[in-house]
Amino acid sequence: MPPWPSILEQTYRADHGRIVATLIRVMGGDFASAEELVQEAFEAALQQWPREGVPAEPRAWLLRAARNKAVDRVRRGVRLGARVDELEVLARLEQELSSAPDGTDWQAHPDDSLRLLFTCCHPALAEDIQVALALRTLCGLTTEEVARAFLVPPATMAQRLVRAQRKIRDAGIPYVIPELDALTERTRGVLHAIYLLFSEGYAATEGDALLRVDLCAEALRLARLARSLLPRHGEVAALLSMLLLHHSRHRARVAEDGGLVLLDRQDRSMWNAAEVEEGLAQLEAAFALGAFGPYTIQAAIAALHAQAKRPEDTDWEQIAALYHRLSELAPGPVVELNRAAAVAMAKGPEHGLALVDDLEASGRLTSYHLLPAARAELLRRLGRREEAAAAYRRALALVRTEPERRFLEERLREVI
Amino acid sequence: MKYLLMIYENEKIWESYSQDETRQLLGEYAVFTESLHKGGGYIAGEALEPTPTATTVRIREGKRLTTDGPFAETREQLGGFYLVEAKDLDEAIAMASRIPSARTGSIEVRPIMDYTKNMG
C-alpha cells in the first residue's frame, strides 16, 4: 500500500467533491456547513492515519467521519423547540449512519454529484457563477484556481461564491436533479462546468503535473451521467465525444520525464483505441440528433485528429474550416488562436502569423502564455529566429506549469 | 418556505384589452387562484390599483417627503401579488409560471425572510 500522505492526497483529489455532495444532501442543502465538515474530516485523517494506519476504505472512512461530525454539530445546535428542518437533518443523518456499514454506503447515492452539479447550475444563479460554484464545490478547485479560470481577483471570486451559496440557502434552491422540463434549461451551465472541469484536468493551469487525470476522469463520469439523463440532447453527446477523444490521447501526451508531447510528435499507438472508437460513435450520435453547436464542432476537430494515422495525414483544411465556424458560433480569443494554428498548417505559417498578429494587436490574451508561444512557433518555422527567440522569452515569462516551461526552454535553445 | 410572487406588467396593456379579453384574463386568474387554494399553497393575494393612485413616502434628514407616483418610473409596474407557501424555489417558480400575466409581463419571485434562521 502506498504511504498515507499520497493516499490522502489521492482521495482528496478524486473524492472530495463526491463527499461534499453527499454531505450537502444529508445536511438539507447547506453548502457552507458541508464544506466545513468535509474539511474537518480530512484534518482528522491527517491526525489519525499516521497513528492508526490507513483504513481499508479511505473515502468511506472520510464520509463517515464527516457525517459523525455533522451529527455532533446538529445535536449541539438542536435546542428545545428546534425547527422541523433541523430535526429532519438529524434524523436523516442518524438513519444513514446506522443503516450503512463502512465501505458499502458509498454506492447508495451515486447521483449525489450530479445533484450537486444541477443545483450549482440552477437558472436562478448567474451563469458564470454557476460554473464557478461547480468547479469550487464539486471539483474541489481552490478559490484561487477558480478565480484564475475566470480571470478575476481571488477576493472577488470568494465574495461571489459566498453570495451564491447564500442565495441557494435563502431562496430555497432545492438540492435535486430537476424534472425533465427544467433539465434542458440547465444543460448549458452543466455542460460548461463539465467542459471546464475536464480542461482544468487536461491542462492544469498551475503546478508540477501537466495532467490531473482524476479531474478528467470525474468530468468523463459526469458527462456519461448527463448523457444518460438527456439521451436526445445532441450537444451532450458531442461533449462526451470530445472528452473521450481528448482523453484517449492522454498517455501519449506526457513524456517519460513528465514533459509535454505535442500532437504531431505523439506516439499514436499509445492512443486508447476503445476511447477513440467510443468518441467517434458519440459524434455520430450527436450528428444524428441534429447537433451542430460548439461542442459538436470541437468534437469533429478532435475526430479528424484521431482519424489521421500519421500527423501528415491530418486534414488541416477541414480543421481550419471547422475553427472558422467555431469562431462564428462561440467567438473568443482562444478559439482565434487555435484557428490561427490550423490555418498555418493548412495554408502556411505566414497566414497563421497574420491571424496571431491581429489577435495580439487586439490586446486580448495579454497574459496568456500560449499566444507568444504560438507566435514563436510560427516565426521559428518561417526561419525568423531572433523574433522567435524574443517571443519564446515572452511566453516563458507568463507560463505557470513546470512541464510547459521546460518545453518552451527547449524550443528557445533551438533558435538561439 | 414563503414566497412573494410579484406581478410586473406594463399596466397600459390592460387598457388595450377589449371587454372580452379582460373577462377571459380575469377568468384565468380566478382559475389560477382557485388552483392555489386547492393545492394548499395560497396564503394571500391581491391586485393593486394602477400606479397613478400611488404615493411614495420618504424620510430624509428627519423630514417627511411625500410625492406623487411610484418609486421609480419603469416600463413594467407592480400590479399585484400572491403570497404562497412552497416547498422550495422550484415549486415557487412553477407557481409563478402559471400566473396568466407571466405571458405578457414578468413575475419576480422573492423568498420571505425567515428571522429565526439566522439566529441559531
Short mmCIF file of C-alpha atoms in Angstrom, two decimals, chain A residues 50-272:
data_model
loop_
_atom_site.label_atom_id
_atom_site.label_comp_id
_atom_site.label_asym_id
_atom_site.label_seq_id
_atom_site.Cartn_x
_atom_site.Cartn_y
_atom_site.Cartn_z
CA PRO A 50 -0.26 8.16 10.60
CA ARG A 51 -1.00 6.72 14.08
CA GLU A 52 -3.64 4.11 13.32
CA GLY A 53 -2.85 3.22 9.74
CA VAL A 54 -4.78 3.90 6.55
CA PRO A 55 -8.32 2.48 6.65
CA ALA A 56 -9.27 -0.18 4.13
CA GLU A 57 -11.81 2.13 2.52
CA PRO A 58 -10.35 5.64 2.77
CA ARG A 59 -13.24 7.52 1.23
CA ALA A 60 -15.88 5.63 3.21
CA TRP A 61 -13.87 6.46 6.31
CA LEU A 62 -13.84 10.15 5.40
CA LEU A 63 -17.52 10.19 4.57
CA ARG A 64 -18.35 8.52 7.89
CA ALA A 65 -16.08 10.91 9.79
CA ALA A 66 -17.73 13.92 8.17
CA ARG A 67 -21.17 12.57 8.98
CA ASN A 68 -20.27 11.84 12.59
CA LYS A 69 -19.10 15.40 12.91
CA ALA A 70 -22.34 16.54 11.32
CA VAL A 71 -24.39 14.59 13.87
CA ASP A 72 -22.37 16.14 16.71
CA ARG A 73 -22.82 19.57 15.31
CA VAL A 74 -26.53 19.26 14.66
CA ARG A 75 -27.14 17.69 18.08
CA ARG A 76 -25.28 20.51 19.76
CA GLY A 77 -27.27 23.04 17.78
CA VAL A 78 -30.69 21.48 18.25
CA ARG A 79 -32.45 23.04 21.22
CA LEU A 80 -35.80 22.67 22.80
CA GLY A 81 -38.27 23.95 20.26
CA ALA A 82 -35.88 23.25 17.41
CA ARG A 83 -37.15 23.84 13.91
CA VAL A 84 -38.56 20.94 11.95
CA ASP A 85 -35.83 21.03 9.31
CA GLU A 86 -33.07 20.72 11.93
CA LEU A 87 -34.76 17.65 13.35
CA GLU A 88 -35.17 16.25 9.86
CA VAL A 89 -31.45 16.66 9.18
CA LEU A 90 -30.61 14.91 12.41
CA ALA A 91 -32.99 12.04 11.73
CA ARG A 92 -31.60 11.61 8.22
CA LEU A 93 -28.01 11.65 9.46
CA GLU A 94 -28.63 9.13 12.21
CA GLN A 95 -30.51 6.86 9.89
CA GLU A 96 -27.73 6.93 7.31
CA LEU A 97 -25.10 6.23 9.93
CA SER A 98 -26.94 3.32 11.49
CA SER A 99 -28.04 1.67 8.26
CA ALA A 100 -24.78 1.75 6.35
CA PRO A 101 -21.88 -0.44 7.35
CA ASP A 102 -18.49 1.01 6.42
CA GLY A 103 -17.47 0.76 2.84
CA THR A 104 -20.76 -0.25 1.33
CA ASP A 105 -22.68 3.00 1.76
CA TRP A 106 -20.71 4.68 -0.99
CA GLN A 107 -22.87 3.20 -3.72
CA ALA A 108 -26.17 4.19 -2.11
CA HIS A 109 -26.41 7.60 -3.78
CA PRO A 110 -24.30 7.52 -6.93
CA ASP A 111 -26.12 10.58 -8.25
CA ASP A 112 -25.16 12.94 -5.42
CA SER A 113 -22.55 14.68 -7.52
CA LEU A 114 -24.99 15.11 -10.39
CA ARG A 115 -27.49 16.58 -7.92
CA LEU A 116 -24.79 18.99 -6.80
CA LEU A 117 -23.95 19.89 -10.39
CA PHE A 118 -27.58 20.63 -11.26
CA THR A 119 -28.04 22.69 -8.10
CA CYS A 120 -24.97 24.76 -8.91
CA CYS A 121 -26.38 25.29 -12.40
CA HIS A 122 -29.82 26.46 -11.25
CA PRO A 123 -31.02 29.26 -13.56
CA ALA A 124 -31.72 31.46 -10.52
CA LEU A 125 -27.92 31.85 -10.31
CA ALA A 126 -25.99 33.93 -12.86
CA GLU A 127 -24.41 31.72 -15.49
CA ASP A 128 -20.76 32.45 -14.76
CA ILE A 129 -21.28 31.89 -11.05
CA GLN A 130 -22.99 28.54 -11.78
CA VAL A 131 -19.84 27.21 -13.32
CA ALA A 132 -17.55 28.77 -10.72
CA LEU A 133 -19.58 27.22 -7.93
CA ALA A 134 -19.49 23.81 -9.59
CA LEU A 135 -15.72 23.97 -10.00
CA ARG A 136 -15.23 25.04 -6.41
CA THR A 137 -17.65 22.67 -4.72
CA LEU A 138 -17.83 19.63 -6.93
CA CYS A 139 -14.35 19.64 -8.31
CA GLY A 140 -12.61 20.84 -5.19
CA LEU A 141 -10.65 23.54 -7.01
CA THR A 142 -9.38 26.24 -4.70
CA THR A 143 -10.95 29.68 -4.86
CA GLU A 144 -7.66 30.91 -6.38
CA GLU A 145 -7.83 28.32 -9.15
CA VAL A 146 -11.44 29.20 -9.91
CA ALA A 147 -10.61 32.91 -9.87
CA ARG A 148 -7.84 32.29 -12.39
CA ALA A 149 -10.16 30.36 -14.68
CA PHE A 150 -12.49 33.38 -14.71
CA LEU A 151 -9.71 35.98 -14.80
CA VAL A 152 -10.91 37.82 -11.67
CA PRO A 153 -9.10 38.58 -8.40
CA PRO A 154 -9.45 35.81 -5.75
CA ALA A 155 -11.17 38.16 -3.28
CA THR A 156 -13.86 38.98 -5.84
CA MET A 157 -14.39 35.32 -6.60
CA ALA A 158 -14.57 34.42 -2.90
CA GLN A 159 -17.26 37.04 -2.40
CA ARG A 160 -19.27 35.81 -5.39
CA LEU A 161 -19.09 32.21 -4.20
CA VAL A 162 -20.30 33.13 -0.72
CA ARG A 163 -23.15 35.16 -2.19
CA ALA A 164 -24.19 32.25 -4.42
CA GLN A 165 -24.15 29.78 -1.52
CA ARG A 166 -26.25 32.19 0.48
CA LYS A 167 -28.75 32.53 -2.33
CA ILE A 168 -29.08 28.74 -2.58
CA ARG A 169 -29.92 28.64 1.11
CA ASP A 170 -32.09 31.75 1.44
CA ALA A 171 -34.03 31.49 -1.81
CA GLY A 172 -34.67 27.79 -1.21
CA ILE A 173 -32.98 26.39 -4.32
CA PRO A 174 -33.61 22.66 -3.90
CA TYR A 175 -30.90 20.01 -3.89
CA VAL A 176 -32.36 17.73 -6.52
CA ILE A 177 -31.96 16.56 -10.08
CA PRO A 178 -34.75 18.55 -11.75
CA GLU A 179 -37.67 17.19 -13.71
CA LEU A 180 -37.16 16.79 -17.44
CA ASP A 181 -38.70 20.13 -18.48
CA ALA A 182 -36.40 22.08 -16.17
CA LEU A 183 -33.47 19.86 -17.07
CA THR A 184 -32.89 21.33 -20.51
CA GLU A 185 -32.92 24.86 -19.07
CA ARG A 186 -29.86 23.96 -17.02
CA THR A 187 -27.99 21.93 -19.58
CA ARG A 188 -25.85 24.81 -20.84
CA GLY A 189 -24.34 25.50 -17.45
CA VAL A 190 -23.91 21.82 -16.68
CA LEU A 191 -22.10 21.15 -19.94
CA HIS A 192 -19.91 24.20 -19.49
CA ALA A 193 -18.94 23.12 -15.97
CA ILE A 194 -18.06 19.60 -17.14
CA TYR A 195 -16.06 21.07 -20.01
CA LEU A 196 -14.10 23.43 -17.73
CA LEU A 197 -13.50 20.64 -15.23
CA PHE A 198 -12.02 18.48 -17.95
CA SER A 199 -9.94 21.40 -19.25
CA GLU A 200 -8.52 22.06 -15.81
CA GLY A 201 -7.55 18.40 -15.61
CA TYR A 202 -6.24 18.17 -19.15
CA ALA A 203 -4.11 21.30 -18.99
CA ALA A 204 -3.68 22.19 -15.35
CA THR A 205 -3.19 25.94 -15.01
CA GLU A 206 -0.53 25.62 -12.36
CA GLY A 207 1.82 23.18 -10.69
CA ASP A 208 4.23 20.39 -11.49
CA ALA A 209 1.91 17.99 -13.23
CA LEU A 210 0.66 18.58 -16.72
CA LEU A 211 -2.38 16.39 -16.29
CA ARG A 212 -4.73 15.83 -13.43
CA VAL A 213 -6.17 12.51 -14.53
CA ASP A 214 -8.54 12.43 -11.54
CA LEU A 215 -10.31 15.62 -12.73
CA CYS A 216 -10.52 14.29 -16.28
CA ALA A 217 -11.98 11.01 -15.05
CA GLU A 218 -14.58 12.81 -12.95
CA ALA A 219 -15.54 15.03 -15.90
CA LEU A 220 -15.95 11.95 -18.09
CA ARG A 221 -18.06 10.25 -15.44
CA LEU A 222 -20.34 13.31 -15.18
CA ALA A 223 -20.57 13.61 -18.96
CA ARG A 224 -21.70 9.98 -19.16
CA LEU A 225 -24.30 10.58 -16.44
CA ALA A 226 -25.57 13.69 -18.23
CA ARG A 227 -25.69 11.70 -21.48
CA SER A 228 -27.88 9.04 -19.88
CA LEU A 229 -30.16 11.68 -18.35
CA LEU A 230 -30.57 13.60 -21.61
CA PRO A 231 -30.45 10.93 -24.33
CA ARG A 232 -31.96 13.15 -27.04
CA HIS A 233 -29.75 16.17 -26.46
CA GLY A 234 -27.16 16.22 -29.23
CA GLU A 235 -24.69 18.64 -27.63
CA VAL A 236 -24.41 16.34 -24.59
CA ALA A 237 -23.35 13.50 -26.90
CA ALA A 238 -20.95 15.91 -28.61
CA LEU A 239 -19.37 16.95 -25.34
CA LEU A 240 -18.93 13.32 -24.31
CA SER A 241 -17.41 12.59 -27.72
CA MET A 242 -14.96 15.46 -27.42
CA LEU A 243 -13.87 14.48 -23.91
CA LEU A 244 -13.37 10.85 -24.94
CA LEU A 245 -11.29 11.79 -27.97
CA HIS A 246 -9.04 14.07 -25.96
CA HIS A 247 -8.80 11.65 -23.09
CA SER A 248 -7.81 8.84 -25.45
CA ARG A 249 -4.53 10.69 -26.07
CA HIS A 250 -3.56 11.48 -22.52
CA ARG A 251 -0.90 8.81 -22.11
CA ALA A 252 0.85 9.86 -25.32
CA ARG A 253 0.71 13.50 -24.32
CA VAL A 254 3.13 13.25 -21.41
CA ALA A 255 6.72 12.12 -21.94
CA GLU A 256 8.52 9.77 -19.53
CA ASP A 257 10.20 12.74 -17.87
CA GLY A 258 6.80 14.39 -17.35
CA GLY A 259 7.29 16.77 -20.27
CA LEU A 260 4.66 17.85 -22.76
CA VAL A 261 4.42 16.00 -26.09
CA LEU A 262 2.58 17.93 -28.79
CA LEU A 263 0.08 16.24 -31.06
CA ASP A 264 2.41 15.94 -34.05
CA ARG A 265 5.07 14.16 -32.00
CA GLN A 266 2.84 11.81 -30.08
CA ASP A 267 3.19 8.05 -30.44
CA ARG A 268 -0.23 7.37 -31.92
CA SER A 269 -0.08 3.69 -30.98
CA MET A 270 -0.43 4.86 -27.38
CA TRP A 271 -3.82 6.40 -28.06
CA ASN A 272 -6.59 4.48 -26.36
#
